[in-house]
Structures are given as C-alpha cells and as structure tokens.
GROMACS .gro file of C-alpha atoms in nm:
model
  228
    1UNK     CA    1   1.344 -14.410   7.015
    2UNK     CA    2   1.635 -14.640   7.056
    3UNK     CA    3   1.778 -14.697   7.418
    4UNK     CA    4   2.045 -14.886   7.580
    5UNK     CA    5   2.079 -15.152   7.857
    6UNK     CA    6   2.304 -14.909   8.087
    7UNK     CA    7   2.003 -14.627   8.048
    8UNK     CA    8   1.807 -14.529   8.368
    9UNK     CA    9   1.516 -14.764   8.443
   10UNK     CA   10   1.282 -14.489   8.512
   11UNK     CA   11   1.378 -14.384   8.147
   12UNK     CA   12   1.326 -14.714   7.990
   13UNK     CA   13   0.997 -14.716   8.186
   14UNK     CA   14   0.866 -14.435   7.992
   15UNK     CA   15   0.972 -14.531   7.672
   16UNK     CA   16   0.802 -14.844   7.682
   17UNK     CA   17   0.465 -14.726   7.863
   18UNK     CA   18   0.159 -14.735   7.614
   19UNK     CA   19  -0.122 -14.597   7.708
   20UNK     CA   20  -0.476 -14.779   7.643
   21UNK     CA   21  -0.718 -14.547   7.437
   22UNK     CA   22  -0.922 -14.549   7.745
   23UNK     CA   23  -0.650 -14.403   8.015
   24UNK     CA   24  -0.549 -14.151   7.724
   25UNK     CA   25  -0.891 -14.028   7.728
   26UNK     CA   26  -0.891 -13.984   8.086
   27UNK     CA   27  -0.567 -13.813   8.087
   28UNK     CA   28  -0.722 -13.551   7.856
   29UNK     CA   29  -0.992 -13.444   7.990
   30UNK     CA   30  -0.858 -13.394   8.357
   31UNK     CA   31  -0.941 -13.021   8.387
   32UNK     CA   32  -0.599 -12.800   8.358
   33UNK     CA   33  -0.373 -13.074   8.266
   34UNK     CA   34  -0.282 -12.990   7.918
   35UNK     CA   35   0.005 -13.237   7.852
   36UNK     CA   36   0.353 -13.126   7.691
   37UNK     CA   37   0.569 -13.281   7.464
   38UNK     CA   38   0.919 -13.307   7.528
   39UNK     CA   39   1.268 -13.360   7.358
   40UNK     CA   40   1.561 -13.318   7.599
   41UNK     CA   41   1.685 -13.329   7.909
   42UNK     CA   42   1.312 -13.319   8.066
   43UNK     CA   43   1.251 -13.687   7.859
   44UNK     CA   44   1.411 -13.818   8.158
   45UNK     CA   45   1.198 -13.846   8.483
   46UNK     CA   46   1.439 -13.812   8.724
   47UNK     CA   47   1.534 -13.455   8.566
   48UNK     CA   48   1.182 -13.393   8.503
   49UNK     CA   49   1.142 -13.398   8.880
   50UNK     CA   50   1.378 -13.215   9.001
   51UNK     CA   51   1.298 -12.935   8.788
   52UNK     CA   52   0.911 -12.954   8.877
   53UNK     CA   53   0.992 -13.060   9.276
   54UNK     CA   54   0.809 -13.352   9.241
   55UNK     CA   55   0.957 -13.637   9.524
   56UNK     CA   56   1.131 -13.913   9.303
   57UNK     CA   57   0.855 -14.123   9.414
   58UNK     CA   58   0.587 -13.961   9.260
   59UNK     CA   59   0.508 -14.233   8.929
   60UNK     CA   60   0.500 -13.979   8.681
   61UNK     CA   61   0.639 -14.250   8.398
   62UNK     CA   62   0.269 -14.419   8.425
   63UNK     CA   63   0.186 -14.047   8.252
   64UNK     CA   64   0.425 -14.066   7.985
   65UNK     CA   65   0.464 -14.222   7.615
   66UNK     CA   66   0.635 -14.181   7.294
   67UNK     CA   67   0.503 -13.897   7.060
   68UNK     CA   68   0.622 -13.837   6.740
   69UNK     CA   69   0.631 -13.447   6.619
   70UNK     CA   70   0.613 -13.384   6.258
   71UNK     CA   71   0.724 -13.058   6.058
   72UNK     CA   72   0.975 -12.974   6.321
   73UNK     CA   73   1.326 -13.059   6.343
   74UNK     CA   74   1.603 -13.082   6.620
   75UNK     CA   75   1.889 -12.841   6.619
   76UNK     CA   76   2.188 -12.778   6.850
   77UNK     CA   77   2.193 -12.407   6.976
   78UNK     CA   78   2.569 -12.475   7.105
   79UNK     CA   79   2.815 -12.757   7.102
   80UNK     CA   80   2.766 -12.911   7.437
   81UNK     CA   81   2.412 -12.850   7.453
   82UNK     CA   82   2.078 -12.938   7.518
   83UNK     CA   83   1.886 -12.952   7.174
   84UNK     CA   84   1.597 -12.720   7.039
   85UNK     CA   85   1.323 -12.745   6.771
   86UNK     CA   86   1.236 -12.521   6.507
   87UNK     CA   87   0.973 -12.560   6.246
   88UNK     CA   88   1.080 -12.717   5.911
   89UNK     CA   89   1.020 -12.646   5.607
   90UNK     CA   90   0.969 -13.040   5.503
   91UNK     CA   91   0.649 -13.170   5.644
   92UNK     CA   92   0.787 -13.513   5.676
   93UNK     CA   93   1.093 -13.400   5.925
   94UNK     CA   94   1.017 -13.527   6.275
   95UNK     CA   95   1.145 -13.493   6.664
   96UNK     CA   96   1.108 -13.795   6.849
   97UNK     CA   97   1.014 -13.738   7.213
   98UNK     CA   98   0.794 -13.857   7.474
   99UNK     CA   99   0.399 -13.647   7.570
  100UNK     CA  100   0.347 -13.625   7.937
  101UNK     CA  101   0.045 -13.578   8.110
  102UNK     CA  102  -0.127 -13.487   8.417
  103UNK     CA  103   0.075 -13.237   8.533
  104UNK     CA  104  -0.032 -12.957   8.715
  105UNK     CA  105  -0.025 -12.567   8.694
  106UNK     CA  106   0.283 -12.527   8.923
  107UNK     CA  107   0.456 -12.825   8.755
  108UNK     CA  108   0.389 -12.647   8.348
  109UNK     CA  109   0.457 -12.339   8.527
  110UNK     CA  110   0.817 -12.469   8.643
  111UNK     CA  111   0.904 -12.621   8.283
  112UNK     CA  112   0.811 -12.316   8.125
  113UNK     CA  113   1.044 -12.058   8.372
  114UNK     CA  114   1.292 -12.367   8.292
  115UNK     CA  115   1.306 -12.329   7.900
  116UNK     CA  116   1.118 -12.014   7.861
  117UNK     CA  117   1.404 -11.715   7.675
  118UNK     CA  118   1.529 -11.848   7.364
  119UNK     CA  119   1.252 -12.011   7.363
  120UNK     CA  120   0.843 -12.012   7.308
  121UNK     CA  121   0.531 -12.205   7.380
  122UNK     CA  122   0.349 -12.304   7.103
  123UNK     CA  123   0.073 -12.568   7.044
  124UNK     CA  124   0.164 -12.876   6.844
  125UNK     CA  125  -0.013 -13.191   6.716
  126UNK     CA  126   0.182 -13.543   6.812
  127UNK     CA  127   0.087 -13.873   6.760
  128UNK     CA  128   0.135 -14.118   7.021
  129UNK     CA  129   0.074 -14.493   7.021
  130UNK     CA  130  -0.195 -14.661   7.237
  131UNK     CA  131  -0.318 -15.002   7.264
  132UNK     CA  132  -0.668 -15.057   7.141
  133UNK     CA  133  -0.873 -15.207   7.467
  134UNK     CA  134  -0.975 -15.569   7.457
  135UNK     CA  135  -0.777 -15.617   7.082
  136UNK     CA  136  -0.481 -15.783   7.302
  137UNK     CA  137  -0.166 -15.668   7.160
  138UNK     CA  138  -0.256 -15.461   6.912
  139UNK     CA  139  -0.159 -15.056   6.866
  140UNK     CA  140  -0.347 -14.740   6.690
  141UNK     CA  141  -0.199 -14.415   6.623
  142UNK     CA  142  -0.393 -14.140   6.795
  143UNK     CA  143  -0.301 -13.714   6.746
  144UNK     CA  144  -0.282 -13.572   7.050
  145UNK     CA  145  -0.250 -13.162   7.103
  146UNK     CA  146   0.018 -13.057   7.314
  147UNK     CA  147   0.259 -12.743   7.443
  148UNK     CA  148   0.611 -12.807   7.319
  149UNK     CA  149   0.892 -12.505   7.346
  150UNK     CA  150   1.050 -12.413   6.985
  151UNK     CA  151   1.303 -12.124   6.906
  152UNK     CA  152   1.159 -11.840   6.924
  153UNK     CA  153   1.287 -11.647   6.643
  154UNK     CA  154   1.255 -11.811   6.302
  155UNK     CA  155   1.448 -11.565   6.139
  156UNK     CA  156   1.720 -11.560   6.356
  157UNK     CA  157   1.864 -11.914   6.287
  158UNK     CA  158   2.223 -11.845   6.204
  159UNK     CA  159   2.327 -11.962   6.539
  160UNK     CA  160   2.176 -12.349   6.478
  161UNK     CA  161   2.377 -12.629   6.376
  162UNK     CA  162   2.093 -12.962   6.224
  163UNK     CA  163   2.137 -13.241   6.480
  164UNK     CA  164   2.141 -13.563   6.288
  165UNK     CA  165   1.821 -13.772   6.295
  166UNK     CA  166   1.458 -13.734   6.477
  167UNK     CA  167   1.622 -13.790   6.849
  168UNK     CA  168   1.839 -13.597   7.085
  169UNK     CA  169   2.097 -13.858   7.176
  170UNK     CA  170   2.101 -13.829   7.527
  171UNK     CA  171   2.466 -14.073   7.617
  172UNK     CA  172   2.693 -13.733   7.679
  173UNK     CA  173   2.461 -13.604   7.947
  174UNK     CA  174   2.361 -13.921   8.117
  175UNK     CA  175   2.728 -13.965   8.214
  176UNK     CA  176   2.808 -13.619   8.271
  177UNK     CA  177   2.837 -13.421   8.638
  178UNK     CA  178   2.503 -13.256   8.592
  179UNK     CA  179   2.301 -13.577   8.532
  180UNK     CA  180   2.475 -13.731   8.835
  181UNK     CA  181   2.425 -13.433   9.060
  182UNK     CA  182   2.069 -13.441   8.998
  183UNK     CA  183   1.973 -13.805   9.030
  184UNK     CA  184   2.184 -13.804   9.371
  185UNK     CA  185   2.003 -13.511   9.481
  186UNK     CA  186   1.649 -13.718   9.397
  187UNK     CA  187   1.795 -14.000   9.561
  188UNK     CA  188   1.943 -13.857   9.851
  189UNK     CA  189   1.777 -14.002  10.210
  190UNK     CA  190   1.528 -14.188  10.008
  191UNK     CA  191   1.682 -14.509   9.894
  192UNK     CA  192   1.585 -14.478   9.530
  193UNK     CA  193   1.768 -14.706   9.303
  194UNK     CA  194   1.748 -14.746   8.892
  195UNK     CA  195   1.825 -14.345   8.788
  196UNK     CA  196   2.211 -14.354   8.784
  197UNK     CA  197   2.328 -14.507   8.499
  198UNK     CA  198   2.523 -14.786   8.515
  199UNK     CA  199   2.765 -14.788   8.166
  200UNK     CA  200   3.088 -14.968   8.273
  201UNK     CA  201   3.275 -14.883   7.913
  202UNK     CA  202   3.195 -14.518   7.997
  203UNK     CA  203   3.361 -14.280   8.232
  204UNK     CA  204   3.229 -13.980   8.396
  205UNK     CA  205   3.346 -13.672   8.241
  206UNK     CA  206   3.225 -13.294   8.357
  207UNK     CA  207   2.951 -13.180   8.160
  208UNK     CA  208   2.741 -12.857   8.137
  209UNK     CA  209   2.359 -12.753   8.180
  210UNK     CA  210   2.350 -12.488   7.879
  211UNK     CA  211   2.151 -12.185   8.005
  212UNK     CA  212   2.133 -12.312   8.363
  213UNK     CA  213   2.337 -12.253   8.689
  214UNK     CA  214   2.606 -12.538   8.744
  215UNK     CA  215   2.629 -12.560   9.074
  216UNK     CA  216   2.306 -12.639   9.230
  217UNK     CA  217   2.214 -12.701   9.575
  218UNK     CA  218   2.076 -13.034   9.699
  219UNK     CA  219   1.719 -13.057   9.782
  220UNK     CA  220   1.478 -13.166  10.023
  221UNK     CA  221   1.191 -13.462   9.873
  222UNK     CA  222   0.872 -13.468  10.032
  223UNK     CA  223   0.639 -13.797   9.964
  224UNK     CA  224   0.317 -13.713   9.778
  225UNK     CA  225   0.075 -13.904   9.572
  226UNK     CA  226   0.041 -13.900   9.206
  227UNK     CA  227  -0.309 -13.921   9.115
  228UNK     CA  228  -0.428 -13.992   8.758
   0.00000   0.00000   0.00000
C-alpha cells in the first residue's frame, strides 16, 4: 500500500513491519489469538486503540503487516464513508490491508461490537510477506487464515458504489475532526507524539464516523504491557 510523508508514524510503522517466518509462527499459535485482517479505519493504530482501550503505548504495530485479500473487493456503503468488502466474483480482485495479531478476547470482542450490523465475520485466507530467517534481505509469501468483516447480505448490494483500486484511501479521514479527536484523546496526559498528521497543503475539514456516535468523550489511558 502506498503512503505519504505527512501520514502518522505509527501508521508507517505498520506498513513497513515484516514479520520473520519465525515470529509469525509464534504469533499463531498463541492460544486464543486468532489474528484479523483489516481494511479501514482500524489499519491505523492509533484508532485501533481507542476502539479496543488499549493505552497508546501498548506496541501493537510490532503485531502488524501487510496482507493481501484475494476474491474480495472494496466498496463504499455511503459517500463519506468508511469502506466495506464483499466477495467478488473475479478471483483475481484484491483488498489491500494490514493482518494483526495477538490480540486478545476483549480486544476481537471490541472490533467485532465496532463493525458487527451491516456487517459479518467470516474466515478468510491472506497472504502476508515475511522475511525468510538467516537469507538476509530476502521475502516469502506465506497464507495466513484470518477473521475479516464483509457485508453481510450478498444479495442486497444495490446500496454499494466499487471503490477504485485494492486500497481504502485513507487522506479524507486522516485530516478530518474524527481522526483528530481520537489521536488527541490517545495522546492526552501522555506525551505521545507521531499520530497527528502533519500535511501542511491540507486543511482540517469536519468529517464523519459512518455508523458511529460523533461526539465522543475523551478517555482515560492506563500503561500496560504488550506481550508477544
């Protein structure tokens, strides 16, 4: 996935973490971890976090990589919106997103109340990269199941409008209200630097959360540990 000098560091983090076939195989067989692949708003940590009340502290980009989702493509349920995915009937469409792991029963729990409705947990296949231990730079695909929310009802699909290419472009929420809200909510007290976005050709314009409450109150961060 492409991203830009002005995105989040804790974003940029994520997209360029690779896992080594050795920590992926840890990752997966931690008992009730079962990783989930994601393609909007949750890509980004900082949101992730909120949503999951994990402290902003908590290194949950270390658990995180690019996965690629085949026979599935992104749509825009309304216009502005967070994107969903609905099977396709080309095997070669793809959703670009990123597979995170290691989270925890309460965490899945809070993703799924989060996107749960119009949508549905199913089990998908992504492939991830990973770097091949002791083979210095080099990179092997590897398929990976995972939970990933789609729209629940195939046949109802009148209401979806084909976003253009495999990636939710992610620029119009990054500088809107929400976004901001939520990374100075993470931030607040804690001295946290690197999740506001810093795009000086772009101004802030208000934005909204489809399908959640606008007006959110700010929360309390407790520091934990993030073990792998």
């Amino acid at each position: 996935m492409d991203y830009k000098p002005w995105y989040p560091s804790d974003y940029t983090q994520a997209l360029n973490n690779i896992l080594t076939e050795d920590q992926t195989t840890t990752l997966l067989t931690q008992p009730g971890t079962s990783p989930r692949f994601v393609y909007d708003t949750l890509m980004l940590p900082t949101v992730l976090k909120y949503f999951t009340d994990m402290p902003q502290t908590t290194p949950i980009t270390c658990n995180m990589t690019q996965a690629t989702l085949f026979g599935y493509q992104l749509y825009r349920f309304s216009n502005p919106g967070t994107p969903v995915i609905a099977p396709s009937p080309d095997p070669q469409a793809a959703v670009e997103g990123l597979l995170i792991f290691g989270l925890n029963e309460q965490q899945r729990n809070a993703i799924y109340e989060l996107e749960a409705g119009l949508m549905k947990l199913v089990s998908v296949q992504v492939d991830i990269q990973q770097r091949v231990t002791d083979e210095g730079g080099l990179c092997s695909v590897r398929a990976v199941e995972a939970g990933a929310f789609c729209w629940a009802d195939e046949r109802a699909m009148e209401g979806l409008v084909p976003i253009g290419g495999v990636a939710w472009p992610l620029d119009d929420f990054l500088v809107g209200s929400f976004y901001e809200h939520i990374a100075r909510s993470q931030c607040k007290g804690m001295g946290v630097e690197g999740v506001l976005p810093r795009s000086p050709s772009v101004k802030r314009r208000p934005r909204s959360y489809t399908g959640q409450v606008e007006t959110l109150e700010c929360i309390e961060e407790d520091h934990g540990e993030w073990f792998l």
